[in-house]
N, CA, C and O atoms as a Maestro MAE file, in Angstrom:
{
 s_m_m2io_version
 :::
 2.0.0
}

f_m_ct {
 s_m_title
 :::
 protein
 m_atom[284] {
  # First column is atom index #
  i_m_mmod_type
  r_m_x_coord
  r_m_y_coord
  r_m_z_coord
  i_m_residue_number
  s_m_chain_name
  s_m_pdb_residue_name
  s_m_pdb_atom_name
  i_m_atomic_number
  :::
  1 25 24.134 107.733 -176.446 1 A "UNK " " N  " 7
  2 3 23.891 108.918 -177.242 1 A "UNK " " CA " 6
  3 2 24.207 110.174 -176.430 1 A "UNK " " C  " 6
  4 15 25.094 110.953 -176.778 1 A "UNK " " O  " 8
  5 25 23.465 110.348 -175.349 2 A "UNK " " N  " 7
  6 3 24.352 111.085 -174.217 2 A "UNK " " CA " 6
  7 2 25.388 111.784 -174.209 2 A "UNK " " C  " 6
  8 15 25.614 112.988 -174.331 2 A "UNK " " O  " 8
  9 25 26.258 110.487 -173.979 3 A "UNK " " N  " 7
  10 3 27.565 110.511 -173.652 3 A "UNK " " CA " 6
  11 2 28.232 110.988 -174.468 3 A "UNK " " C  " 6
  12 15 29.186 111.621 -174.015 3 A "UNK " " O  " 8
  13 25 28.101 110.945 -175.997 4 A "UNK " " N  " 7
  14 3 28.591 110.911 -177.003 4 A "UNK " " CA " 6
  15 2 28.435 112.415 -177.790 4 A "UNK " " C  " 6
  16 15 29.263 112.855 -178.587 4 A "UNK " " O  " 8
  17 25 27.144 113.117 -177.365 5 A "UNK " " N  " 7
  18 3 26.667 114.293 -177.452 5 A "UNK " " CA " 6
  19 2 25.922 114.899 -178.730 5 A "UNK " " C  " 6
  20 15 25.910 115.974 -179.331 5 A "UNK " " O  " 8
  21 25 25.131 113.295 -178.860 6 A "UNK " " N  " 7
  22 3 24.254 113.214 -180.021 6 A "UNK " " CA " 6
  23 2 23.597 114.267 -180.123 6 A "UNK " " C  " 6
  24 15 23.013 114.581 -179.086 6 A "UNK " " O  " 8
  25 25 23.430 115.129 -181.226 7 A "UNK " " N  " 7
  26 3 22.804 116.127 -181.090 7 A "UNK " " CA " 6
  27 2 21.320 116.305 -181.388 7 A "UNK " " C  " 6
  28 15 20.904 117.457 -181.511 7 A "UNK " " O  " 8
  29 25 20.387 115.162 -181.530 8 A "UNK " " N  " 7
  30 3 19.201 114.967 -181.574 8 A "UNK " " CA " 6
  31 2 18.530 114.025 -180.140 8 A "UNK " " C  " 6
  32 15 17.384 113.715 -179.813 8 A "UNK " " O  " 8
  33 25 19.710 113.818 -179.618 9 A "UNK " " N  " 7
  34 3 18.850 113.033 -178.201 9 A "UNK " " CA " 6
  35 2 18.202 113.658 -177.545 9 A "UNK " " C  " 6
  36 15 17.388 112.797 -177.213 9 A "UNK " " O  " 8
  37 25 17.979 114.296 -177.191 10 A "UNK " " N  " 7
  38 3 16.366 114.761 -176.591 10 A "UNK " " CA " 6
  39 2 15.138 114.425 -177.152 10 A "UNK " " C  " 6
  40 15 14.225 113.860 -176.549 10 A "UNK " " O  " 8
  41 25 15.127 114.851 -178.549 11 A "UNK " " N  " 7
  42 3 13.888 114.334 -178.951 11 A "UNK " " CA " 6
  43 2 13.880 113.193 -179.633 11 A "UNK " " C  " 6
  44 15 13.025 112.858 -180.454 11 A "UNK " " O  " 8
  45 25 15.003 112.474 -179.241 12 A "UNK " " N  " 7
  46 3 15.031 110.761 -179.266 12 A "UNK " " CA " 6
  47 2 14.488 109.923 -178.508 12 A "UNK " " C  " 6
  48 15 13.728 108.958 -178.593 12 A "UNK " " O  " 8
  49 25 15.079 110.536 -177.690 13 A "UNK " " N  " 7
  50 3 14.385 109.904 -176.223 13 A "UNK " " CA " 6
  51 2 13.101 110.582 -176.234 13 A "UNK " " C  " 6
  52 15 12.199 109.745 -176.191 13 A "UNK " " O  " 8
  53 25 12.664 111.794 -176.275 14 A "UNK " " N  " 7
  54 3 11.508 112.128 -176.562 14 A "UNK " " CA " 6
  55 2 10.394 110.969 -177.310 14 A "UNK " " C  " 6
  56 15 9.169 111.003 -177.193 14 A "UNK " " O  " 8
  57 25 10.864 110.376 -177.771 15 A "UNK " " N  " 7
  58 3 10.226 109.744 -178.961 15 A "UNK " " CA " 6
  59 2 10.397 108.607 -178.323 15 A "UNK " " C  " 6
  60 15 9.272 108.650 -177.826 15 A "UNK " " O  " 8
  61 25 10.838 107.607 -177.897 16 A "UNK " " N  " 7
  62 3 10.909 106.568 -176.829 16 A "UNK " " CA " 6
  63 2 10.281 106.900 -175.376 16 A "UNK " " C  " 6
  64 15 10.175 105.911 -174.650 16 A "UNK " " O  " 8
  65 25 9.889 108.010 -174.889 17 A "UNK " " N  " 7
  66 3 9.174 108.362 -173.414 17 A "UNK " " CA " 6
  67 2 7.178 108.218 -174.197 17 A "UNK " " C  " 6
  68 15 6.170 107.814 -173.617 17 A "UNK " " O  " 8
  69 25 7.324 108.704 -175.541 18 A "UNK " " N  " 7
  70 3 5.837 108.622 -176.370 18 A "UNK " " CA " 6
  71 2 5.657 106.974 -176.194 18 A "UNK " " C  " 6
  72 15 4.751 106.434 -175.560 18 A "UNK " " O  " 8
  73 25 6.649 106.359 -176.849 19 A "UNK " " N  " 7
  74 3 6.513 105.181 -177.088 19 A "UNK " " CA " 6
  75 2 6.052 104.186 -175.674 19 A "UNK " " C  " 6
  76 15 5.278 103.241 -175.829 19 A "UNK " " O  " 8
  77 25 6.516 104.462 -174.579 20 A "UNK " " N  " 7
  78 3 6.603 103.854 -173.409 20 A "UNK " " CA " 6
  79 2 4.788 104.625 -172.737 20 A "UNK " " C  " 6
  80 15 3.788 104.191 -172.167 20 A "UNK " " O  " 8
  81 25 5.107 105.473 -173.085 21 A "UNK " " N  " 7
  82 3 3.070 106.094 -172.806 21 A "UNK " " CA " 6
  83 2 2.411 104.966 -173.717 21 A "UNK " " C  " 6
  84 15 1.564 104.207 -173.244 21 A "UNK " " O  " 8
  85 25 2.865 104.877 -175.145 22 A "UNK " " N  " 7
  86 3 1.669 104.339 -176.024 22 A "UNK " " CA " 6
  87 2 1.525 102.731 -175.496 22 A "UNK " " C  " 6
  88 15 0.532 102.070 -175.797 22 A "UNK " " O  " 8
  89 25 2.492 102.247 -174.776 23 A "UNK " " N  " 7
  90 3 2.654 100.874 -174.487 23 A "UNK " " CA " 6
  91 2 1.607 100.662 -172.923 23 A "UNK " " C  " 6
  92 15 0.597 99.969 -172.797 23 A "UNK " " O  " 8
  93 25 2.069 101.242 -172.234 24 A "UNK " " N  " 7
  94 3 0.954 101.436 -170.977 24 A "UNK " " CA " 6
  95 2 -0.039 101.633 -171.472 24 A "UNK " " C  " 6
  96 15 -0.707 100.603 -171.565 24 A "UNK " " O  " 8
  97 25 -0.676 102.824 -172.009 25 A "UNK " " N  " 7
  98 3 -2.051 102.727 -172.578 25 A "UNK " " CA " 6
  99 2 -2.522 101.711 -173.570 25 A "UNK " " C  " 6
  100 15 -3.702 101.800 -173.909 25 A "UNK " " O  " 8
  101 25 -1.759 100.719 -174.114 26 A "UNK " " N  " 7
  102 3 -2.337 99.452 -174.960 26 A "UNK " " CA " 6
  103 2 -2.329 98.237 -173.331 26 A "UNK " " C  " 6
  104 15 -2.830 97.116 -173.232 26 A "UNK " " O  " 8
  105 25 -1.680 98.923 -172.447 27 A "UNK " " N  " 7
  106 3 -1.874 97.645 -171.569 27 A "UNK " " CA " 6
  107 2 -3.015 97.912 -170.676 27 A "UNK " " C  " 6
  108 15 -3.698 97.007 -170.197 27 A "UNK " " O  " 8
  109 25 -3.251 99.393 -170.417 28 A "UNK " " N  " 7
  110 3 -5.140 99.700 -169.655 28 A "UNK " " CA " 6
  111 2 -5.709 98.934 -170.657 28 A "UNK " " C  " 6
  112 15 -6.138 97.848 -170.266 28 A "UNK " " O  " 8
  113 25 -5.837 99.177 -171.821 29 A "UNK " " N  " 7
  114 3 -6.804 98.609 -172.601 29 A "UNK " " CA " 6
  115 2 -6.959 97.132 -172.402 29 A "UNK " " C  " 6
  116 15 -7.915 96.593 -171.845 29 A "UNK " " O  " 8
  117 25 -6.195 96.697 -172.778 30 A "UNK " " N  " 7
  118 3 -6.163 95.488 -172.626 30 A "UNK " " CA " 6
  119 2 -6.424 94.513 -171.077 30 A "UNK " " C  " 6
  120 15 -6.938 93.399 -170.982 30 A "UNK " " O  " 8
  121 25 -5.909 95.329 -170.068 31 A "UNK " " N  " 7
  122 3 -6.686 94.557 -169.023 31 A "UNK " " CA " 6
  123 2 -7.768 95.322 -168.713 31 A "UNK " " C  " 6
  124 15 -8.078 95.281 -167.523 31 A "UNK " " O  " 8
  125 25 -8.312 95.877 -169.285 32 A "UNK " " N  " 7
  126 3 -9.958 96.455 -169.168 32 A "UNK " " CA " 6
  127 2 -11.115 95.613 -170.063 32 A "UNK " " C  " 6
  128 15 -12.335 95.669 -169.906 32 A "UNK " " O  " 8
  129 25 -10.286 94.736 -171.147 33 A "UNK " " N  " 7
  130 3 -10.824 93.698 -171.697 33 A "UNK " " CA " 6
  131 2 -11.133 93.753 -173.423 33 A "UNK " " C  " 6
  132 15 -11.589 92.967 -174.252 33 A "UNK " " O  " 8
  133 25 -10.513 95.392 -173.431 34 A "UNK " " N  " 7
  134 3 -10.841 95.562 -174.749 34 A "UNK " " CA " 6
  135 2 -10.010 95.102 -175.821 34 A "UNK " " C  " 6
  136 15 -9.484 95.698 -176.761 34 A "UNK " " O  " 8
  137 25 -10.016 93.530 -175.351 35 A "UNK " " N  " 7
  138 3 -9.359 92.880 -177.157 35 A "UNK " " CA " 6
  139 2 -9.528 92.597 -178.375 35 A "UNK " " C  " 6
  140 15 -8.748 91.941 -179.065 35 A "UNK " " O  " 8
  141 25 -10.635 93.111 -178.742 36 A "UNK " " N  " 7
  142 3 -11.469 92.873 -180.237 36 A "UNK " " CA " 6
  143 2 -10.224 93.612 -180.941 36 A "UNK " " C  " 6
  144 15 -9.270 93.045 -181.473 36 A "UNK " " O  " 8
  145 25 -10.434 94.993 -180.831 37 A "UNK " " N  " 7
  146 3 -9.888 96.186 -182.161 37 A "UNK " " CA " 6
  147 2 -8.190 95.983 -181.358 37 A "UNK " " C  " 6
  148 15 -7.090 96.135 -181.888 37 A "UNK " " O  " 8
  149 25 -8.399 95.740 -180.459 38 A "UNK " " N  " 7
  150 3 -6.524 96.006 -179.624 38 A "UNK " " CA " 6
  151 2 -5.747 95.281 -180.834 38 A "UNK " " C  " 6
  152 15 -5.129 96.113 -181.499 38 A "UNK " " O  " 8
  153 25 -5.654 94.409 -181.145 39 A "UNK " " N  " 7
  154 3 -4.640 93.489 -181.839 39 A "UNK " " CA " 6
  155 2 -4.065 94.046 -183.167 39 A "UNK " " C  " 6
  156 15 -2.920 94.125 -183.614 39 A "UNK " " O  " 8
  157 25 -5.720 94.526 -183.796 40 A "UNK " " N  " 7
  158 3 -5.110 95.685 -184.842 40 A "UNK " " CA " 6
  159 2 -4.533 96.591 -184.523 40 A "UNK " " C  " 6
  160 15 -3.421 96.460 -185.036 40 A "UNK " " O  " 8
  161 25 -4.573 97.655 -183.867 41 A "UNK " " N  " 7
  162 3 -4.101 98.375 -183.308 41 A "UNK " " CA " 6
  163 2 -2.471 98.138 -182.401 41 A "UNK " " C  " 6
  164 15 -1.549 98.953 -182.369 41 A "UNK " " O  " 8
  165 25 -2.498 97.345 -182.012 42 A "UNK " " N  " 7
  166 3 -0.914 97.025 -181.801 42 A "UNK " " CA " 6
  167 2 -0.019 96.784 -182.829 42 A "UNK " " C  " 6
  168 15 1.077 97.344 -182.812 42 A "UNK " " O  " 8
  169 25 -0.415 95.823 -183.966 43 A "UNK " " N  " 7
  170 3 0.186 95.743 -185.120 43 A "UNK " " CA " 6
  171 2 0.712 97.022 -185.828 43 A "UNK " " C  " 6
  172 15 1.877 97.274 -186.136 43 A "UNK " " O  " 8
  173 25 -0.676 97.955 -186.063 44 A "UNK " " N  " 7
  174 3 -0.432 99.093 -186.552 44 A "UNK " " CA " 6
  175 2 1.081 99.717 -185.747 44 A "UNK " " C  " 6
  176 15 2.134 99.966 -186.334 44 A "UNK " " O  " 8
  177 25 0.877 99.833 -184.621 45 A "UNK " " N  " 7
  178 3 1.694 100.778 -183.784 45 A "UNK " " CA " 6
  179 2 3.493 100.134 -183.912 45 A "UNK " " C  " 6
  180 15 4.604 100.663 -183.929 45 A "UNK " " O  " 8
  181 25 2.859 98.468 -183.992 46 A "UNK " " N  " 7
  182 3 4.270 98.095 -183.872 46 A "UNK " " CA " 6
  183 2 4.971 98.329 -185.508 46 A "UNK " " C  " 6
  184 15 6.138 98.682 -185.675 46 A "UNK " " O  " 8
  185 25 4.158 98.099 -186.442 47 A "UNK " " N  " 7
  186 3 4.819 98.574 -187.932 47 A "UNK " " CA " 6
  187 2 5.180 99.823 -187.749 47 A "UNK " " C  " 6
  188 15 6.408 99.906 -187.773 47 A "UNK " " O  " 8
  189 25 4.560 101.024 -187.542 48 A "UNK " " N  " 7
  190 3 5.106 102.065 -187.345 48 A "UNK " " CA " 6
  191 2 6.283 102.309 -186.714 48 A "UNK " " C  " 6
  192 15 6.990 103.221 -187.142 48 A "UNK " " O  " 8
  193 25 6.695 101.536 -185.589 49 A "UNK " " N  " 7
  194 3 7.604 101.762 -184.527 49 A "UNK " " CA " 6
  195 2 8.363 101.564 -185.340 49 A "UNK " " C  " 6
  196 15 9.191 102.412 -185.677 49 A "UNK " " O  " 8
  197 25 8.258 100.130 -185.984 50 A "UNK " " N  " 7
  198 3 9.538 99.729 -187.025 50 A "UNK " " CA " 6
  199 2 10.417 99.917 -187.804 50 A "UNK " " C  " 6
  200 15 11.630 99.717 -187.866 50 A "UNK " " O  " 8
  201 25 8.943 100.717 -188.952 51 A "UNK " " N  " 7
  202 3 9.645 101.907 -190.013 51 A "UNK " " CA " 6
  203 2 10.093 102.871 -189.363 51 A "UNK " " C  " 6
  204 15 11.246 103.175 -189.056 51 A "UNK " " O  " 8
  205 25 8.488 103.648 -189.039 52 A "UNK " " N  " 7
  206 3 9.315 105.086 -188.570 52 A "UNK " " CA " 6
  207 2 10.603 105.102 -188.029 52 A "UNK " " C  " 6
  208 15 11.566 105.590 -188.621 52 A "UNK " " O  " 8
  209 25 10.665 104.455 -186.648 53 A "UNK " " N  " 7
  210 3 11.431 104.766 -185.612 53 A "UNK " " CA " 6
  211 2 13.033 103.908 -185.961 53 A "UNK " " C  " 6
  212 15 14.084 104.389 -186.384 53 A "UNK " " O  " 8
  213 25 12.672 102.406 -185.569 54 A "UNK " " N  " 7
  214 3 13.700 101.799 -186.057 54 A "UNK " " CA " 6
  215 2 14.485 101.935 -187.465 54 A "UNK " " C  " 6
  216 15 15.713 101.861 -187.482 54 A "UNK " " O  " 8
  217 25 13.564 102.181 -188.912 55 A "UNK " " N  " 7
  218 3 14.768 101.983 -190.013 55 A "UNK " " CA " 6
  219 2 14.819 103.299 -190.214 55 A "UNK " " C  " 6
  220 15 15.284 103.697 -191.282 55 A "UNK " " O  " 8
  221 25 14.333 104.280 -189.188 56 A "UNK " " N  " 7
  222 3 14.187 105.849 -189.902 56 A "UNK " " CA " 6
  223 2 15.216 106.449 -189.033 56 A "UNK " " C  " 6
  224 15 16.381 106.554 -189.415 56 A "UNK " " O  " 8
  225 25 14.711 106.948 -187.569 57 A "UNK " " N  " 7
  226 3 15.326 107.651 -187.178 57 A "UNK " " CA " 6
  227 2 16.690 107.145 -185.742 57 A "UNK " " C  " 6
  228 15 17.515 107.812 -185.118 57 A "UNK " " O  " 8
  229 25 16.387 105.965 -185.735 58 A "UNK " " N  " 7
  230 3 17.899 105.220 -185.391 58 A "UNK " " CA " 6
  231 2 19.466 105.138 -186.394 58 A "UNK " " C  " 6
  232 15 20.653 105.045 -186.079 58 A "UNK " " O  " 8
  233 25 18.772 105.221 -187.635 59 A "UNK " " N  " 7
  234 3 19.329 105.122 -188.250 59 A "UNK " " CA " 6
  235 2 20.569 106.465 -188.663 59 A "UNK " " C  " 6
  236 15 21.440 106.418 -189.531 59 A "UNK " " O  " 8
  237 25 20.302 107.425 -187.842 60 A "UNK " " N  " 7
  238 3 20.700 108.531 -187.808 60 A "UNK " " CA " 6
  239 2 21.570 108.475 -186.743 60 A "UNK " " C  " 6
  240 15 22.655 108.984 -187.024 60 A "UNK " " O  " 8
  241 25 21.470 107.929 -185.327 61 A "UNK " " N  " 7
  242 3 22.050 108.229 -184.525 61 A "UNK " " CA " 6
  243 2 23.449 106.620 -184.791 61 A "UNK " " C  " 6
  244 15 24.644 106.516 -184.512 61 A "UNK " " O  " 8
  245 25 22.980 106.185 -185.089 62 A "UNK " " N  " 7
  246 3 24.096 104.879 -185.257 62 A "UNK " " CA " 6
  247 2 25.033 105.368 -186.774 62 A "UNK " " C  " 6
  248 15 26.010 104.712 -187.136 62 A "UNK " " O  " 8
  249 25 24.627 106.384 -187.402 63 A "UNK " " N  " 7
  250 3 25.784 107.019 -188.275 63 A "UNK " " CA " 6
  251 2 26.312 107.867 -187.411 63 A "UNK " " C  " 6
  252 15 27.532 107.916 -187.566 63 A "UNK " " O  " 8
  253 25 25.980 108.462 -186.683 64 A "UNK " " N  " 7
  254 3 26.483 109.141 -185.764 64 A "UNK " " CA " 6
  255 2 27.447 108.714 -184.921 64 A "UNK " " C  " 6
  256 15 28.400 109.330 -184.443 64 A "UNK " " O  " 8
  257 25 27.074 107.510 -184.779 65 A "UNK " " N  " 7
  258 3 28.028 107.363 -183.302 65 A "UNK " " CA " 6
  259 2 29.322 105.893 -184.013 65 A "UNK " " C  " 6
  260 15 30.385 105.413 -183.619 65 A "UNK " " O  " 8
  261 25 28.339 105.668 -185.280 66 A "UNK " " N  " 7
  262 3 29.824 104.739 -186.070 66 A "UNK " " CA " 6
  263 2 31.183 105.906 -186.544 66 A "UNK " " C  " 6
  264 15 32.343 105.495 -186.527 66 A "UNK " " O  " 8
  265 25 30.872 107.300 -186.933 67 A "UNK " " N  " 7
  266 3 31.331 107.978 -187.364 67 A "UNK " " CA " 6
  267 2 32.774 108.289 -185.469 67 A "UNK " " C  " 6
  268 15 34.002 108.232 -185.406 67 A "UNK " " O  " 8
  269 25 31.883 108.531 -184.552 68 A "UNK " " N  " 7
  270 3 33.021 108.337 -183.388 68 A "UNK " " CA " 6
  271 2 33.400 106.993 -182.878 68 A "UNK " " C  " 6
  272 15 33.756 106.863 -181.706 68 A "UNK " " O  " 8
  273 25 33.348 106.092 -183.612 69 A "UNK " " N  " 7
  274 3 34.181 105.077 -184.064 69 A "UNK " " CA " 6
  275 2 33.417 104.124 -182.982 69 A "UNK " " C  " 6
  276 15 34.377 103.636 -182.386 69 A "UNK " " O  " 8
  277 25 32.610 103.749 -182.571 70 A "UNK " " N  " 7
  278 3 31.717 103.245 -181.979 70 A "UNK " " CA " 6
  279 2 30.913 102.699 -182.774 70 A "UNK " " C  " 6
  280 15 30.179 103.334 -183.531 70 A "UNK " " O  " 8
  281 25 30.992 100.630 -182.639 71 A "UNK " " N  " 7
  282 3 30.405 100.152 -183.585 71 A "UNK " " CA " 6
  283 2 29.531 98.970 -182.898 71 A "UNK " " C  " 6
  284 15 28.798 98.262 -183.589 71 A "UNK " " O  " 8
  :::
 }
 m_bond[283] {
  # First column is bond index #
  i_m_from
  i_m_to
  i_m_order
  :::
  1 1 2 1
  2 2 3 1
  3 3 4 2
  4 3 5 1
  5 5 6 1
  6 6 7 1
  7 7 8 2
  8 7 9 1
  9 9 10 1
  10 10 11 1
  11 11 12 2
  12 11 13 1
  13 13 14 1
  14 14 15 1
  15 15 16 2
  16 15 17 1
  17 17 18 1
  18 18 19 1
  19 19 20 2
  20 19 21 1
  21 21 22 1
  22 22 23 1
  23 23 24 2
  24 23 25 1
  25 25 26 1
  26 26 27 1
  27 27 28 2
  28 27 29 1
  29 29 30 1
  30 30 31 1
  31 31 32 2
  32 31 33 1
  33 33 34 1
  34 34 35 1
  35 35 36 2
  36 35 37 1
  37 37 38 1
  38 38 39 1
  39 39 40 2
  40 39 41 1
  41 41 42 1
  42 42 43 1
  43 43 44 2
  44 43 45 1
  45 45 46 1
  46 46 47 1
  47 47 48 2
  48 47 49 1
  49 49 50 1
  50 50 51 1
  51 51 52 2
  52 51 53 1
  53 53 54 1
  54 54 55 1
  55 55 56 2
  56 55 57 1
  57 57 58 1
  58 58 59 1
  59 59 60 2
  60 59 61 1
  61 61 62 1
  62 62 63 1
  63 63 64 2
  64 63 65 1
  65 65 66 1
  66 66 67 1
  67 67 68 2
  68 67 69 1
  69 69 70 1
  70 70 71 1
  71 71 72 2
  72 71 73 1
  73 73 74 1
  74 74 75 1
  75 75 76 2
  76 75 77 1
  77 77 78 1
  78 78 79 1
  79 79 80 2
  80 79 81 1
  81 81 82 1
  82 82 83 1
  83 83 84 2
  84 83 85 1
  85 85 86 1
  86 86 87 1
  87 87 88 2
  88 87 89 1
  89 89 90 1
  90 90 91 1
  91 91 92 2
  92 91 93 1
  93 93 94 1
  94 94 95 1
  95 95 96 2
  96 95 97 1
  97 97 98 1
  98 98 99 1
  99 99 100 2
  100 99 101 1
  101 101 102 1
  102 102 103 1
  103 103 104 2
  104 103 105 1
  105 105 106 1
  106 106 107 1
  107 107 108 2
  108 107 109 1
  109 109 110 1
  110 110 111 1
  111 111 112 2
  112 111 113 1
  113 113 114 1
  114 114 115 1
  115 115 116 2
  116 115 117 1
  117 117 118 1
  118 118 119 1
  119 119 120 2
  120 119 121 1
  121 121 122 1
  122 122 123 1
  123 123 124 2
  124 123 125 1
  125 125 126 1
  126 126 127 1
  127 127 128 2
  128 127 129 1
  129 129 130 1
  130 130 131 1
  131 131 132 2
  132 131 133 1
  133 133 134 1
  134 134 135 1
  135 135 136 2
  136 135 137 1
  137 137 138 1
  138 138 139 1
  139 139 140 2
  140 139 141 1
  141 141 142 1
  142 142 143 1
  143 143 144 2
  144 143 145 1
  145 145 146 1
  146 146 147 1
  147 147 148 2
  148 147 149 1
  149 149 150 1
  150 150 151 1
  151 151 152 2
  152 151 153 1
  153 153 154 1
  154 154 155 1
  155 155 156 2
  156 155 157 1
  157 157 158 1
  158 158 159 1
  159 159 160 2
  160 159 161 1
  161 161 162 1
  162 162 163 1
  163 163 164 2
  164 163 165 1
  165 165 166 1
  166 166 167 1
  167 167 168 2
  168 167 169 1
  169 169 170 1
  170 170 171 1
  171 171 172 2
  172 171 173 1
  173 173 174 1
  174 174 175 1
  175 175 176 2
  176 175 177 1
  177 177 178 1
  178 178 179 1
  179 179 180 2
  180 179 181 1
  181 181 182 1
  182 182 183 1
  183 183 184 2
  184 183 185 1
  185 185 186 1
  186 186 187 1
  187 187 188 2
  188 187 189 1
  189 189 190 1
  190 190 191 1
  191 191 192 2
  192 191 193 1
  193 193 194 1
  194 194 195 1
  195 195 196 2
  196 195 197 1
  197 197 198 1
  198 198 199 1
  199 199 200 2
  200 199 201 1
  201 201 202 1
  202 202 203 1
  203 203 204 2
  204 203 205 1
  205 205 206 1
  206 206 207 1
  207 207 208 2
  208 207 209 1
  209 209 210 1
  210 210 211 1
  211 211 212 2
  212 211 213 1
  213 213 214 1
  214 214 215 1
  215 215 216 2
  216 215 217 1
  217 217 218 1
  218 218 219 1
  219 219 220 2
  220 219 221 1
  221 221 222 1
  222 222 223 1
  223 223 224 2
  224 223 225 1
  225 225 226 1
  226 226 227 1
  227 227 228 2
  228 227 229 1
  229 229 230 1
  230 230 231 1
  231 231 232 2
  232 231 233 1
  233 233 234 1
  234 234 235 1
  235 235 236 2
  236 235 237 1
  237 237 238 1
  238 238 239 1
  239 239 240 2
  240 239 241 1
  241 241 242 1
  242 242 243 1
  243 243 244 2
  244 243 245 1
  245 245 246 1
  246 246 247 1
  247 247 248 2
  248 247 249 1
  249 249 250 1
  250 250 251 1
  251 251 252 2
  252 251 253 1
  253 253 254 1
  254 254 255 1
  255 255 256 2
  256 255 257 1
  257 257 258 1
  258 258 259 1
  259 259 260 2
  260 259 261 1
  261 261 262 1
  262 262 263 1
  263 263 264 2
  264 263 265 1
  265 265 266 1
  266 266 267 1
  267 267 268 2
  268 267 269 1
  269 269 270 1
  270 270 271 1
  271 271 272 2
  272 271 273 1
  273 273 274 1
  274 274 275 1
  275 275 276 2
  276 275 277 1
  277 277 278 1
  278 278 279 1
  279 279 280 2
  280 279 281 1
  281 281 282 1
  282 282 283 1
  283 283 284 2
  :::
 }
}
């Protein structure tokens, strides 16, 4: 995306540097022992990741970069 001079990568990656925080902090939790509510809570986060991120806003940069002929 970079390279290519996607014009939303910053707060793409922005949005993948959140994601990589929210993943460390499900892993304190979890080796601190708190697995009761964790499991819901990962689910939640990972559906979100899914929609939101994956069928939402990827979906923007891969028109983007099919459009510079990159497939």
């Amino acid at each position: 995306m970079k390279q290519h001079s996607f014009p939303a990568f910053a707060a793409h990656k922005a949005e993948h540097d959140a994601l990589t925080a929210q993943v460390i902090d499900v892993q304190k939790k979890y080796n601190s022992g708190a697995t009761a509510a964790l499991s819901m809570e990962v689910m939640n986060f990972l559906k979100n990741w899914l929609v939101k991120h994956i069928m939402g806003t990827d979906k923007g940069y891969s028109s983007f970069l099919n459009e510079k002929g990159l497939h």
